[in-house]
């Protein structure tokens, strides 16, 4: 048996979220190292699983890990938003019973210093797909000061984004994430819970991988598909992602889409895509937090599509 390099977050909650699906297709949009995929295949012995990832090393590992279920698994390499569109050309929406997306970096990616995700990394990469053209090095060393300000404000929510961007432009080039983190430490917020460079590197990583754009695109595709009976579960790790998911689920649940100032409903009052299953996001239980501290930021929201 291979050693499992990554513990999936909210593993019990994910199994429970899809527990009533007896057959049909479940799509794991972010397969990673196969943690959620293997749990779903074991818990739902009659489903077929389509698993997506853009990291070839993760695909290689998970192909071996999911070997016992190979008759029920299809693995696809690429970005989940575009691949979901392709899948919907192959299968009818009525065949898809579940969609799971874990929007985060795996522990193994964080721990592999050569990937450049961690503040101690000796590279400046951060590409989830190693073949992608844009790297963290390109963002840090080639973006204009205004472009850097924008990503530090919008994706990192850093209050002194202008000073940080100015410092980078005046002192670049930077060649490693460690070098960048150490140089900027005096300008970064201090916290007992997270490393000072966490939000800085988060902002760069989101830009490199177009993470928020991919999430929006995924939700657009789900909305356009008009699934008749499909459970959608999205796990996010920071407020930007969670806000996008929360707002979209709220829109989907509304039957009336008339302006607030309208005196009476004229839209037909039949625009709901289904119902929100989780009024508040599900978070890790105490024993999971103790065993896997990185699960502390994970939030899962669930929506039942019924169009």
Short mmCIF file of C-alpha atoms in Angstrom, two decimals:
data_model
loop_
_atom_site.label_atom_id
_atom_site.label_comp_id
_atom_site.label_asym_id
_atom_site.label_seq_id
_atom_site.Cartn_x
_atom_site.Cartn_y
_atom_site.Cartn_z
CA UNK A 1 0.00 0.00 0.00
CA UNK A 2 1.15 3.55 -0.70
CA UNK A 3 1.52 5.92 2.19
CA UNK A 4 -1.28 8.49 2.05
CA UNK A 5 0.36 11.92 1.81
CA UNK A 6 -2.70 14.09 2.43
CA UNK A 7 -5.63 13.86 4.84
CA UNK A 8 -8.85 15.17 3.29
CA UNK A 9 -10.68 17.81 5.30
CA UNK A 10 -14.25 17.39 6.53
CA UNK A 11 -14.11 13.73 5.52
CA UNK A 12 -17.13 12.68 7.61
CA UNK A 13 -19.18 15.63 6.42
CA UNK A 14 -18.37 14.88 2.77
CA UNK A 15 -19.43 11.24 3.09
CA UNK A 16 -22.65 12.30 4.81
CA UNK A 17 -23.36 15.01 2.22
CA UNK A 18 -23.48 12.41 -0.57
CA UNK A 19 -24.69 9.50 1.54
CA UNK A 20 -28.17 9.28 -0.01
CA UNK A 21 -26.86 8.93 -3.57
CA UNK A 22 -27.37 5.27 -4.47
CA UNK A 23 -26.34 5.40 -8.12
CA UNK A 24 -25.41 7.78 -10.90
CA UNK A 25 -22.33 9.95 -11.38
CA UNK A 26 -20.49 11.97 -8.75
CA UNK A 27 -17.87 14.44 -9.94
CA UNK A 28 -14.91 15.20 -7.68
CA UNK A 29 -13.69 18.43 -9.23
CA UNK A 30 -10.54 18.51 -7.12
CA UNK A 31 -9.35 14.93 -6.73
CA UNK A 32 -5.93 15.76 -5.27
CA UNK A 33 -4.50 12.67 -3.62
CA UNK A 34 -7.79 10.77 -3.76
CA UNK A 35 -8.92 11.16 -0.17
CA UNK A 36 -12.50 12.28 -0.78
CA UNK A 37 -12.75 10.18 -3.95
CA UNK A 38 -11.82 6.93 -2.19
CA UNK A 39 -14.20 7.65 0.69
CA UNK A 40 -17.11 8.32 -1.67
CA UNK A 41 -16.44 5.21 -3.74
CA UNK A 42 -16.29 3.06 -0.61
CA UNK A 43 -19.42 4.56 0.94
CA UNK A 44 -21.45 4.54 -2.30
CA UNK A 45 -20.73 1.18 -3.97
CA UNK A 46 -22.98 1.75 -6.99
CA UNK A 47 -21.89 5.23 -8.07
CA UNK A 48 -19.53 6.11 -10.88
CA UNK A 49 -16.94 8.76 -10.06
CA UNK A 50 -15.36 11.25 -12.44
CA UNK A 51 -12.29 12.80 -10.79
CA UNK A 52 -10.51 15.92 -12.00
CA UNK A 53 -7.12 17.39 -11.16
CA UNK A 54 -4.51 19.53 -12.90
CA UNK A 55 -1.51 18.28 -10.89
CA UNK A 56 0.12 15.33 -12.67
CA UNK A 57 1.85 14.08 -9.52
CA UNK A 58 -1.52 13.94 -7.76
CA UNK A 59 -3.04 12.12 -10.73
CA UNK A 60 -0.24 9.54 -10.73
CA UNK A 61 -0.68 8.87 -7.04
CA UNK A 62 -4.49 8.73 -7.13
CA UNK A 63 -4.57 6.47 -10.17
CA UNK A 64 -2.78 3.86 -8.07
CA UNK A 65 -4.78 4.63 -4.93
CA UNK A 66 -8.13 4.26 -6.72
CA UNK A 67 -7.08 1.08 -8.52
CA UNK A 68 -9.51 -1.09 -6.47
CA UNK A 69 -12.37 1.00 -7.89
CA UNK A 70 -11.03 1.31 -11.43
CA UNK A 71 -14.23 -0.04 -13.02
CA UNK A 72 -16.13 2.91 -11.55
CA UNK A 73 -13.58 5.71 -11.94
CA UNK A 74 -12.63 8.06 -14.76
CA UNK A 75 -9.75 10.49 -14.12
CA UNK A 76 -9.35 13.65 -16.18
CA UNK A 77 -6.45 16.12 -16.17
CA UNK A 78 -7.13 19.83 -16.40
CA UNK A 79 -8.96 22.74 -14.79
CA UNK A 80 -12.27 21.71 -13.28
CA UNK A 81 -14.37 24.55 -14.71
CA UNK A 82 -13.58 23.72 -18.34
CA UNK A 83 -13.64 19.95 -17.81
CA UNK A 84 -17.09 20.09 -16.22
CA UNK A 85 -18.34 21.67 -19.44
CA UNK A 86 -16.81 18.79 -21.41
CA UNK A 87 -18.36 16.22 -19.07
CA UNK A 88 -21.77 17.79 -19.58
CA UNK A 89 -21.36 17.24 -23.31
CA UNK A 90 -20.83 13.52 -22.66
CA UNK A 91 -23.50 13.00 -20.00
CA UNK A 92 -27.00 14.32 -19.42
CA UNK A 93 -27.51 16.58 -16.38
CA UNK A 94 -29.93 13.96 -15.01
CA UNK A 95 -27.05 11.44 -14.81
CA UNK A 96 -24.99 13.70 -12.52
CA UNK A 97 -26.06 13.20 -8.91
CA UNK A 98 -23.26 14.94 -7.03
CA UNK A 99 -20.55 17.57 -7.50
CA UNK A 100 -17.78 18.10 -4.95
CA UNK A 101 -15.10 20.80 -5.10
CA UNK A 102 -12.42 21.23 -2.42
CA UNK A 103 -10.98 24.65 -3.29
CA UNK A 104 -7.61 24.50 -1.56
CA UNK A 105 -3.96 23.57 -1.76
CA UNK A 106 -3.19 20.07 -0.50
CA UNK A 107 -0.88 19.53 2.46
CA UNK A 108 1.58 17.76 0.20
CA UNK A 109 1.76 20.72 -2.18
CA UNK A 110 2.36 23.03 0.80
CA UNK A 111 5.04 20.76 2.22
CA UNK A 112 6.94 20.24 -1.04
CA UNK A 113 9.37 23.15 -0.95
CA UNK A 114 10.12 22.84 -4.64
CA UNK A 115 6.49 23.75 -5.44
CA UNK A 116 6.94 27.23 -3.95
CA UNK A 117 3.63 27.37 -2.03
CA UNK A 118 5.15 27.69 1.44
CA UNK A 119 6.86 30.69 3.03
CA UNK A 120 9.93 28.46 3.55
CA UNK A 121 10.10 27.36 -0.11
CA UNK A 122 13.33 27.73 -2.04
CA UNK A 123 11.48 28.43 -5.28
CA UNK A 124 8.85 30.96 -6.37
CA UNK A 125 6.43 28.85 -8.40
CA UNK A 126 2.95 28.10 -6.90
CA UNK A 127 1.55 26.56 -10.09
CA UNK A 128 -0.94 23.78 -9.37
CA UNK A 129 -0.36 22.69 -12.97
CA UNK A 130 3.40 22.60 -13.52
CA UNK A 131 2.85 23.13 -17.26
CA UNK A 132 0.93 26.39 -16.79
CA UNK A 133 2.72 29.43 -18.25
CA UNK A 134 2.28 31.85 -15.32
CA UNK A 135 4.30 31.33 -12.12
CA UNK A 136 4.68 33.26 -8.88
CA UNK A 137 8.10 34.40 -10.11
CA UNK A 138 6.41 36.09 -13.09
CA UNK A 139 3.83 37.81 -10.89
CA UNK A 140 6.33 39.08 -8.32
CA UNK A 141 9.01 40.18 -10.75
CA UNK A 142 7.05 41.30 -13.82
CA UNK A 143 3.73 42.74 -12.63
CA UNK A 144 3.45 46.52 -12.38
CA UNK A 145 3.10 48.12 -8.98
CA UNK A 146 -0.56 48.83 -9.66
CA UNK A 147 -1.21 45.21 -10.62
CA UNK A 148 0.48 44.00 -7.44
CA UNK A 149 -1.52 46.45 -5.35
CA UNK A 150 -4.73 45.08 -6.84
CA UNK A 151 -4.02 41.43 -6.02
CA UNK A 152 -2.72 42.20 -2.50
CA UNK A 153 -5.86 44.21 -1.75
CA UNK A 154 -8.43 41.95 -3.42
CA UNK A 155 -6.94 38.50 -2.84
CA UNK A 156 -4.92 39.04 0.33
CA UNK A 157 -7.07 41.74 1.92
CA UNK A 158 -3.85 43.36 3.15
CA UNK A 159 -4.38 46.86 4.52
CA UNK A 160 -0.91 48.17 3.59
CA UNK A 161 -1.04 46.73 0.07
CA UNK A 162 0.51 49.86 -1.46
CA UNK A 163 3.63 49.72 0.74
CA UNK A 164 4.06 46.00 0.07
CA UNK A 165 3.75 46.42 -3.70
CA UNK A 166 6.12 49.41 -3.67
CA UNK A 167 8.72 47.48 -1.65
CA UNK A 168 8.61 44.55 -4.08
CA UNK A 169 9.00 46.77 -7.14
CA UNK A 170 11.92 48.65 -5.58
CA UNK A 171 13.78 45.53 -4.39
CA UNK A 172 13.11 42.87 -7.01
CA UNK A 173 14.05 40.45 -8.41
CA UNK A 174 13.08 37.85 -5.82
CA UNK A 175 13.87 34.20 -6.51
CA UNK A 176 12.31 32.22 -3.65
CA UNK A 177 9.20 32.39 -1.51
CA UNK A 178 11.43 32.36 1.59
CA UNK A 179 13.43 35.33 0.35
CA UNK A 180 10.24 37.25 -0.41
CA UNK A 181 8.61 36.38 2.93
CA UNK A 182 11.68 37.27 4.97
CA UNK A 183 12.22 40.58 3.17
CA UNK A 184 8.61 41.67 3.65
CA UNK A 185 8.21 40.50 7.24
CA UNK A 186 8.39 44.04 8.75
CA UNK A 187 5.48 45.12 6.51
CA UNK A 188 3.26 42.09 7.09
CA UNK A 189 0.60 41.67 9.81
CA UNK A 190 1.69 39.67 12.85
CA UNK A 191 -0.47 36.87 14.18
CA UNK A 192 -0.06 34.06 16.68
CA UNK A 193 -2.16 31.70 14.54
CA UNK A 194 -0.66 32.11 11.05
CA UNK A 195 2.70 33.03 9.55
CA UNK A 196 2.95 36.74 8.65
CA UNK A 197 3.42 35.90 4.96
CA UNK A 198 0.31 33.70 4.71
CA UNK A 199 -2.01 36.32 3.20
CA UNK A 200 0.73 37.65 0.91
CA UNK A 201 1.44 34.21 -0.57
CA UNK A 202 -2.28 33.45 -0.69
CA UNK A 203 -2.84 36.50 -2.89
CA UNK A 204 -0.02 35.53 -5.26
CA UNK A 205 -1.19 31.91 -5.44
CA UNK A 206 -4.77 32.94 -6.24
CA UNK A 207 -3.49 35.13 -9.08
CA UNK A 208 -1.17 32.45 -10.47
CA UNK A 209 -3.90 29.81 -10.61
CA UNK A 210 -6.88 32.12 -11.29
CA UNK A 211 -8.58 30.42 -8.36
CA UNK A 212 -11.50 32.79 -7.89
CA UNK A 213 -12.11 32.96 -11.63
CA UNK A 214 -12.14 29.16 -11.79
CA UNK A 215 -14.61 28.98 -8.90
CA UNK A 216 -16.92 31.53 -10.53
CA UNK A 217 -16.68 29.65 -13.81
CA UNK A 218 -17.52 26.35 -12.09
CA UNK A 219 -20.59 27.90 -10.47
CA UNK A 220 -21.63 29.42 -13.80
CA UNK A 221 -21.44 26.00 -15.46
CA UNK A 222 -23.47 24.37 -12.68
CA UNK A 223 -26.08 27.11 -12.94
CA UNK A 224 -26.36 26.81 -16.72
CA UNK A 225 -26.69 23.01 -16.60
CA UNK A 226 -30.00 23.14 -14.72
CA UNK A 227 -29.48 19.86 -12.87
CA UNK A 228 -32.78 18.18 -11.92
CA UNK A 229 -31.51 16.31 -8.85
CA UNK A 230 -27.90 17.01 -7.93
CA UNK A 231 -26.15 17.79 -4.66
CA UNK A 232 -23.39 20.40 -4.87
CA UNK A 233 -20.84 20.66 -2.04
CA UNK A 234 -18.08 23.27 -2.07
CA UNK A 235 -15.27 23.38 0.49
CA UNK A 236 -13.46 26.71 0.77
CA UNK A 237 -10.55 27.88 2.90
CA UNK A 238 -10.77 31.64 3.04
CA UNK A 239 -13.39 34.34 3.16
CA UNK A 240 -13.13 35.33 -0.52
CA UNK A 241 -14.08 31.87 -1.75
CA UNK A 242 -16.71 31.32 0.94
CA UNK A 243 -18.34 34.66 0.12
CA UNK A 244 -18.59 33.73 -3.56
CA UNK A 245 -20.19 30.37 -2.75
CA UNK A 246 -22.54 31.82 -0.12
CA UNK A 247 -23.77 34.57 -2.43
CA UNK A 248 -24.27 32.23 -5.38
CA UNK A 249 -26.18 29.68 -3.31
CA UNK A 250 -28.35 32.51 -2.00
CA UNK A 251 -29.13 33.63 -5.56
CA UNK A 252 -29.93 30.08 -6.62
CA UNK A 253 -32.42 29.64 -3.77
CA UNK A 254 -34.51 32.69 -4.69
CA UNK A 255 -37.75 32.01 -6.52
CA UNK A 256 -38.62 35.68 -7.01
CA UNK A 257 -35.95 37.79 -8.72
CA UNK A 258 -37.90 41.07 -8.91
CA UNK A 259 -36.11 44.22 -7.72
CA UNK A 260 -36.51 44.94 -4.01
CA UNK A 261 -38.40 48.12 -4.77
CA UNK A 262 -41.02 46.28 -6.88
CA UNK A 263 -44.57 46.67 -5.56
CA UNK A 264 -45.58 43.20 -6.72
CA UNK A 265 -43.98 40.15 -8.30
CA UNK A 266 -43.85 40.22 -12.10
CA UNK A 267 -41.07 37.68 -12.71
CA UNK A 268 -43.25 34.57 -12.39
CA UNK A 269 -41.82 33.57 -8.98
CA UNK A 270 -40.38 30.34 -10.39
CA UNK A 271 -36.65 31.02 -10.67
CA UNK A 272 -35.30 28.87 -7.83
CA UNK A 273 -32.60 26.33 -8.71
CA UNK A 274 -33.23 24.35 -5.54
CA UNK A 275 -32.55 24.79 -1.83
CA UNK A 276 -29.66 25.56 0.50
CA UNK A 277 -28.94 22.51 2.66
CA UNK A 278 -26.49 24.21 5.02
CA UNK A 279 -27.73 27.53 6.42
CA UNK A 280 -24.34 27.84 8.10
CA UNK A 281 -21.18 26.28 6.66
CA UNK A 282 -20.02 22.96 8.09
CA UNK A 283 -16.66 23.11 9.89
CA UNK A 284 -14.25 20.53 11.26
CA UNK A 285 -15.09 18.79 14.53
CA UNK A 286 -12.72 18.97 17.49
CA UNK A 287 -11.06 15.60 16.89
CA UNK A 288 -10.33 16.50 13.26
CA UNK A 289 -8.92 19.88 14.26
CA UNK A 290 -6.60 18.14 16.70
CA UNK A 291 -5.45 15.55 14.15
CA UNK A 292 -5.27 17.98 11.20
CA UNK A 293 -4.79 21.65 12.24
CA UNK A 294 -5.00 22.77 8.60
CA UNK A 295 -8.70 21.87 8.65
CA UNK A 296 -9.41 24.87 10.90
CA UNK A 297 -10.08 27.13 7.91
CA UNK A 298 -12.25 24.68 5.96
CA UNK A 299 -15.92 25.51 5.42
CA UNK A 300 -18.35 23.43 3.39
CA UNK A 301 -21.62 24.69 1.96
CA UNK A 302 -24.15 22.36 0.31
CA UNK A 303 -26.88 23.11 -2.21
CA UNK A 304 -29.53 20.71 -3.55
CA UNK A 305 -30.13 21.46 -7.24
CA UNK A 306 -33.70 20.79 -8.42
CA UNK A 307 -34.47 22.65 -11.62
#
